[in-house]
């Protein structure tokens, strides 16, 4: 089975802190994604990556950056966390398609609270 | 017009009922369509892909109407375990999958 592992299930940070959310997948997938999910707003794409060192902005990239130095790892960085970044963050990976046309496999999510 | 629209529900049905969810999408060039299921406090998981000819998987039937830019999911003989949020997902060309906000189903005994 494909496994997507997110490093932290629950985090509490203070406003202004730098936050790293790590995601690792074990199936050699080319595509990796970061979404956030909020009540009433659904899943919104922050960034995605087709390959190592490549990244593309999604719908809501402001306040976030990403890093993909290795194929299996895709990190989401909040340079200076703000309270409006309190959310559930979901990492996903997929094998085929230039932009996720294949099945997405999600991690269990990281619930971030910014105080 | 929003890219992918779903009725948020909730749909509250008794066990054994048949329930249908609808979804519309705005980009007529979209090529791939899916239904994902998300249980409470869990990650979304693929339920089924949606093909032009329609497809069935046990009690679940998915239909696509390209002319009307409309996707549906029919669940027959609802079970308690079907309670979840169902996400309509569309793949427009040149971009990542777009998720609808989801339709919540609650099946009661």
GROMACS .gro file of C-alpha atoms in nm:
model
  224
    1UNK     CA    1   0.000   0.000   0.000
    2UNK     CA    2   0.108   0.356  -0.069
    3UNK     CA    3   0.199   0.536   0.245
    4UNK     CA    4   0.214   0.910   0.284
    5UNK     CA    5   0.347   1.010   0.622
    6UNK     CA    6   0.316   1.355   0.772
    7UNK     CA    7   0.562   1.424   1.048
    8UNK     CA    8   0.328   1.585   1.299
    9UNK     CA    9  -0.039   1.518   1.359
   10UNK     CA   10  -0.089   1.814   1.591
   11UNK     CA   11   0.115   2.130   1.632
   12UNK     CA   12   0.064   2.446   1.834
   13UNK     CA   13   0.276   2.745   1.737
   14UNK     CA   14   0.288   3.111   1.820
   15UNK     CA   15   0.234   3.397   1.579
   16UNK     CA   16   0.556   3.479   1.398
   17UNK     CA   17   0.718   3.140   1.445
   18UNK     CA   18   0.862   2.952   1.151
   19UNK     CA   19   0.681   2.623   1.095
   20UNK     CA   20   0.796   2.320   0.899
   21UNK     CA   21   0.551   2.051   0.793
   22UNK     CA   22   0.719   1.743   0.654
   23UNK     CA   23   0.570   1.484   0.421
   24UNK     CA   24   0.727   1.161   0.298
   25UNK     CA   25   0.587   0.909   0.050
   26UNK     CA   26   0.724   0.562  -0.009
   27UNK     CA   27   0.596   0.479  -0.358
   28UNK     CA   28   0.830   0.677  -0.581
   29UNK     CA   29   0.553   0.913  -0.691
   30UNK     CA   30   0.651   1.208  -0.908
   31UNK     CA   31   0.375   1.441  -0.796
   32UNK     CA   32   0.330   1.576  -0.446
   33UNK     CA   33   0.083   1.829  -0.313
   34UNK     CA   34   0.003   2.039  -0.010
   35UNK     CA   35  -0.358   2.130   0.065
   36UNK     CA   36  -0.526   2.298   0.354
   37UNK     CA   37  -0.878   2.210   0.460
   38UNK     CA   38  -1.106   2.444   0.648
   39UNK     CA   39  -1.475   2.409   0.740
   40UNK     CA   40  -1.695   2.553   0.470
   41UNK     CA   41  -1.402   2.610   0.235
   42UNK     CA   42  -1.308   2.255   0.146
   43UNK     CA   43  -0.967   2.150   0.023
   44UNK     CA   44  -0.756   2.427  -0.123
   45UNK     CA   45  -0.429   2.369  -0.301
   46UNK     CA   46  -0.129   2.556  -0.165
   47UNK     CA   47   0.162   2.422  -0.372
   48UNK     CA   48   0.245   2.118  -0.578
   49UNK     CA   49   0.553   1.964  -0.729
   50UNK     CA   50   0.607   1.750  -1.040
   51UNK     CA   51   0.961   1.652  -0.963
   52UNK     CA   52   1.260   1.715  -0.743
   53UNK     CA   53   1.338   2.086  -0.707
   54UNK     CA   54   1.029   2.178  -0.906
   55UNK     CA   55   0.731   2.357  -0.755
   56UNK     CA   56   0.414   2.522  -0.876
   57UNK     CA   57   0.184   2.761  -0.694
   58UNK     CA   58  -0.162   2.643  -0.622
   59UNK     CA   59  -0.464   2.856  -0.540
   60UNK     CA   60  -0.346   2.998  -0.207
   61UNK     CA   61   0.037   3.011  -0.195
   62UNK     CA   62   0.063   3.339  -0.006
   63UNK     CA   63   0.240   3.299   0.326
   64UNK     CA   64   0.379   2.957   0.235
   65UNK     CA   65   0.683   2.813   0.063
   66UNK     CA   66   0.783   2.458  -0.020
   67UNK     CA   67   1.093   2.251  -0.065
   68UNK     CA   68   1.147   1.931  -0.258
   69UNK     CA   69   1.510   1.828  -0.239
   70UNK     CA   70   1.437   1.456  -0.262
   71UNK     CA   71   1.170   1.278  -0.461
   72UNK     CA   72   1.007   1.122  -0.157
   73UNK     CA   73   0.994   1.435   0.059
   74UNK     CA   74   0.790   1.753   0.020
   75UNK     CA   75   0.806   2.015   0.292
   76UNK     CA   76   0.569   2.302   0.357
   77UNK     CA   77   0.714   2.607   0.529
   78UNK     CA   78   0.532   2.888   0.702
   79UNK     CA   79   0.796   3.158   0.729
   80UNK     CA   80   0.605   3.358   0.988
   81UNK     CA   81   0.295   3.183   1.113
   82UNK     CA   82  -0.023   3.383   1.151
   83UNK     CA   83  -0.352   3.297   1.319
   84UNK     CA   84  -0.530   3.270   0.983
   85UNK     CA   85  -0.301   2.979   0.900
   86UNK     CA   86  -0.465   2.770   1.171
   87UNK     CA   87  -0.593   2.478   0.969
   88UNK     CA   88  -0.568   2.111   0.878
   89UNK     CA   89  -0.283   2.058   0.633
   90UNK     CA   90  -0.297   1.757   0.404
   91UNK     CA   91  -0.011   1.625   0.196
   92UNK     CA   92  -0.079   1.401  -0.103
   93UNK     CA   93   0.111   1.222  -0.376
   94UNK     CA   94   0.022   1.073  -0.713
   95UNK     CA   95   0.197   0.868  -0.974
   96UNK     CA   96   0.068   0.967  -1.315
   97UNK     CA   97  -0.041   1.280  -1.493
   98UNK     CA   98   0.130   1.614  -1.524
   99UNK     CA   99  -0.085   1.761  -1.252
  100UNK     CA  100  -0.242   1.489  -1.049
  101UNK     CA  101  -0.461   1.324  -1.306
  102UNK     CA  102  -0.410   0.998  -1.126
  103UNK     CA  103  -0.535   0.893  -0.784
  104UNK     CA  104  -0.420   1.108  -0.497
  105UNK     CA  105  -0.296   0.936  -0.182
  106UNK     CA  106  -0.324   1.154   0.125
  107UNK     CA  107  -0.140   1.160   0.453
  108UNK     CA  108  -0.339   1.167   0.777
  109UNK     CA  109  -0.307   1.542   0.804
  110UNK     CA  110  -0.136   1.788   1.035
  111UNK     CA  111  -0.360   2.004   1.246
  112UNK     CA  112  -0.185   2.333   1.308
  113UNK     CA  113  -0.302   2.585   1.563
  114UNK     CA  114  -0.138   2.928   1.562
  115UNK     CA  115  -0.192   3.129   1.881
  116UNK     CA  116  -1.927   3.036  -1.136
  117UNK     CA  117  -1.726   2.826  -0.891
  118UNK     CA  118  -1.507   2.560  -1.045
  119UNK     CA  119  -1.666   2.262  -0.871
  120UNK     CA  120  -1.996   2.297  -0.689
  121UNK     CA  121  -2.172   2.050  -0.466
  122UNK     CA  122  -2.475   2.066  -0.243
  123UNK     CA  123  -2.317   2.060   0.105
  124UNK     CA  124  -2.609   1.879   0.263
  125UNK     CA  125  -2.625   1.727   0.513
  126UNK     CA  126  -2.825   1.445   0.367
  127UNK     CA  127  -2.987   1.248   0.649
  128UNK     CA  128  -3.127   0.915   0.531
  129UNK     CA  129  -3.236   0.588   0.692
  130UNK     CA  130  -3.054   0.263   0.632
  131UNK     CA  131  -3.158   0.106   0.304
  132UNK     CA  132  -3.238   0.434   0.134
  133UNK     CA  133  -3.112   0.538  -0.205
  134UNK     CA  134  -2.940   0.875  -0.214
  135UNK     CA  135  -2.793   1.078  -0.498
  136UNK     CA  136  -2.534   1.353  -0.493
  137UNK     CA  137  -2.477   1.598  -0.772
  138UNK     CA  138  -2.182   1.806  -0.875
  139UNK     CA  139  -2.129   2.065  -1.147
  140UNK     CA  140  -1.800   2.188  -1.287
  141UNK     CA  141  -1.714   2.499  -1.483
  142UNK     CA  142  -1.422   2.401  -1.706
  143UNK     CA  143  -1.564   2.220  -2.007
  144UNK     CA  144  -1.216   2.099  -2.104
  145UNK     CA  145  -1.186   1.887  -1.789
  146UNK     CA  146  -1.093   1.530  -1.868
  147UNK     CA  147  -1.088   1.331  -1.547
  148UNK     CA  148  -1.348   1.308  -1.275
  149UNK     CA  149  -1.355   1.133  -0.941
  150UNK     CA  150  -1.550   1.085  -0.623
  151UNK     CA  151  -1.350   1.079  -0.301
  152UNK     CA  152  -1.480   0.984   0.040
  153UNK     CA  153  -1.368   1.148   0.363
  154UNK     CA  154  -1.460   1.005   0.700
  155UNK     CA  155  -1.476   1.234   1.001
  156UNK     CA  156  -1.125   1.342   1.108
  157UNK     CA  157  -0.966   1.128   0.839
  158UNK     CA  158  -0.797   1.195   0.508
  159UNK     CA  159  -0.985   1.177   0.176
  160UNK     CA  160  -0.964   0.848  -0.013
  161UNK     CA  161  -1.059   0.765  -0.369
  162UNK     CA  162  -1.403   0.610  -0.390
  163UNK     CA  163  -1.429   0.576  -0.766
  164UNK     CA  164  -1.335   0.735  -1.094
  165UNK     CA  165  -1.614   0.861  -1.318
  166UNK     CA  166  -1.615   0.753  -1.681
  167UNK     CA  167  -1.811   0.896  -1.971
  168UNK     CA  168  -2.008   0.576  -2.008
  169UNK     CA  169  -2.095   0.571  -1.639
  170UNK     CA  170  -1.964   0.310  -1.403
  171UNK     CA  171  -2.082   0.102  -1.114
  172UNK     CA  172  -1.904  -0.046  -0.815
  173UNK     CA  173  -2.137  -0.253  -0.602
  174UNK     CA  174  -2.395  -0.019  -0.450
  175UNK     CA  175  -2.229   0.289  -0.597
  176UNK     CA  176  -2.298   0.428  -0.945
  177UNK     CA  177  -2.124   0.730  -1.095
  178UNK     CA  178  -2.246   0.918  -1.400
  179UNK     CA  179  -2.094   1.193  -1.611
  180UNK     CA  180  -2.283   1.431  -1.837
  181UNK     CA  181  -2.029   1.632  -2.031
  182UNK     CA  182  -2.288   1.842  -2.214
  183UNK     CA  183  -2.430   1.968  -1.886
  184UNK     CA  184  -2.095   1.955  -1.704
  185UNK     CA  185  -2.255   1.747  -1.435
  186UNK     CA  186  -2.141   1.448  -1.230
  187UNK     CA  187  -2.351   1.233  -1.003
  188UNK     CA  188  -2.304   0.962  -0.742
  189UNK     CA  189  -2.585   0.725  -0.653
  190UNK     CA  190  -2.571   0.510  -0.342
  191UNK     CA  191  -2.822   0.230  -0.317
  192UNK     CA  192  -2.920   0.041  -0.001
  193UNK     CA  193  -2.738   0.286   0.225
  194UNK     CA  194  -2.542   0.143   0.518
  195UNK     CA  195  -2.446   0.310   0.844
  196UNK     CA  196  -2.086   0.283   0.728
  197UNK     CA  197  -2.162   0.504   0.428
  198UNK     CA  198  -2.184   0.805   0.660
  199UNK     CA  199  -1.908   1.036   0.542
  200UNK     CA  200  -1.838   1.342   0.331
  201UNK     CA  201  -1.828   1.279  -0.044
  202UNK     CA  202  -1.599   1.501  -0.247
  203UNK     CA  203  -1.646   1.564  -0.616
  204UNK     CA  204  -1.309   1.606  -0.787
  205UNK     CA  205  -1.232   1.739  -1.134
  206UNK     CA  206  -0.906   1.754  -1.327
  207UNK     CA  207  -0.902   2.055  -1.561
  208UNK     CA  208  -0.621   2.056  -1.816
  209UNK     CA  209  -0.288   2.194  -1.708
  210UNK     CA  210  -0.357   2.215  -1.339
  211UNK     CA  211  -0.398   2.002  -1.033
  212UNK     CA  212  -0.715   1.830  -0.919
  213UNK     CA  213  -0.987   2.061  -0.796
  214UNK     CA  214  -1.200   1.944  -0.508
  215UNK     CA  215  -1.558   2.040  -0.437
  216UNK     CA  216  -1.640   2.133  -0.079
  217UNK     CA  217  -1.809   1.802  -0.022
  218UNK     CA  218  -2.154   1.667   0.054
  219UNK     CA  219  -2.214   1.521   0.399
  220UNK     CA  220  -2.416   1.202   0.429
  221UNK     CA  221  -2.552   1.071   0.755
  222UNK     CA  222  -2.717   0.728   0.751
  223UNK     CA  223  -2.919   0.638   1.056
  224UNK     CA  224  -3.070   0.312   1.180
   0.00000   0.00000   0.00000
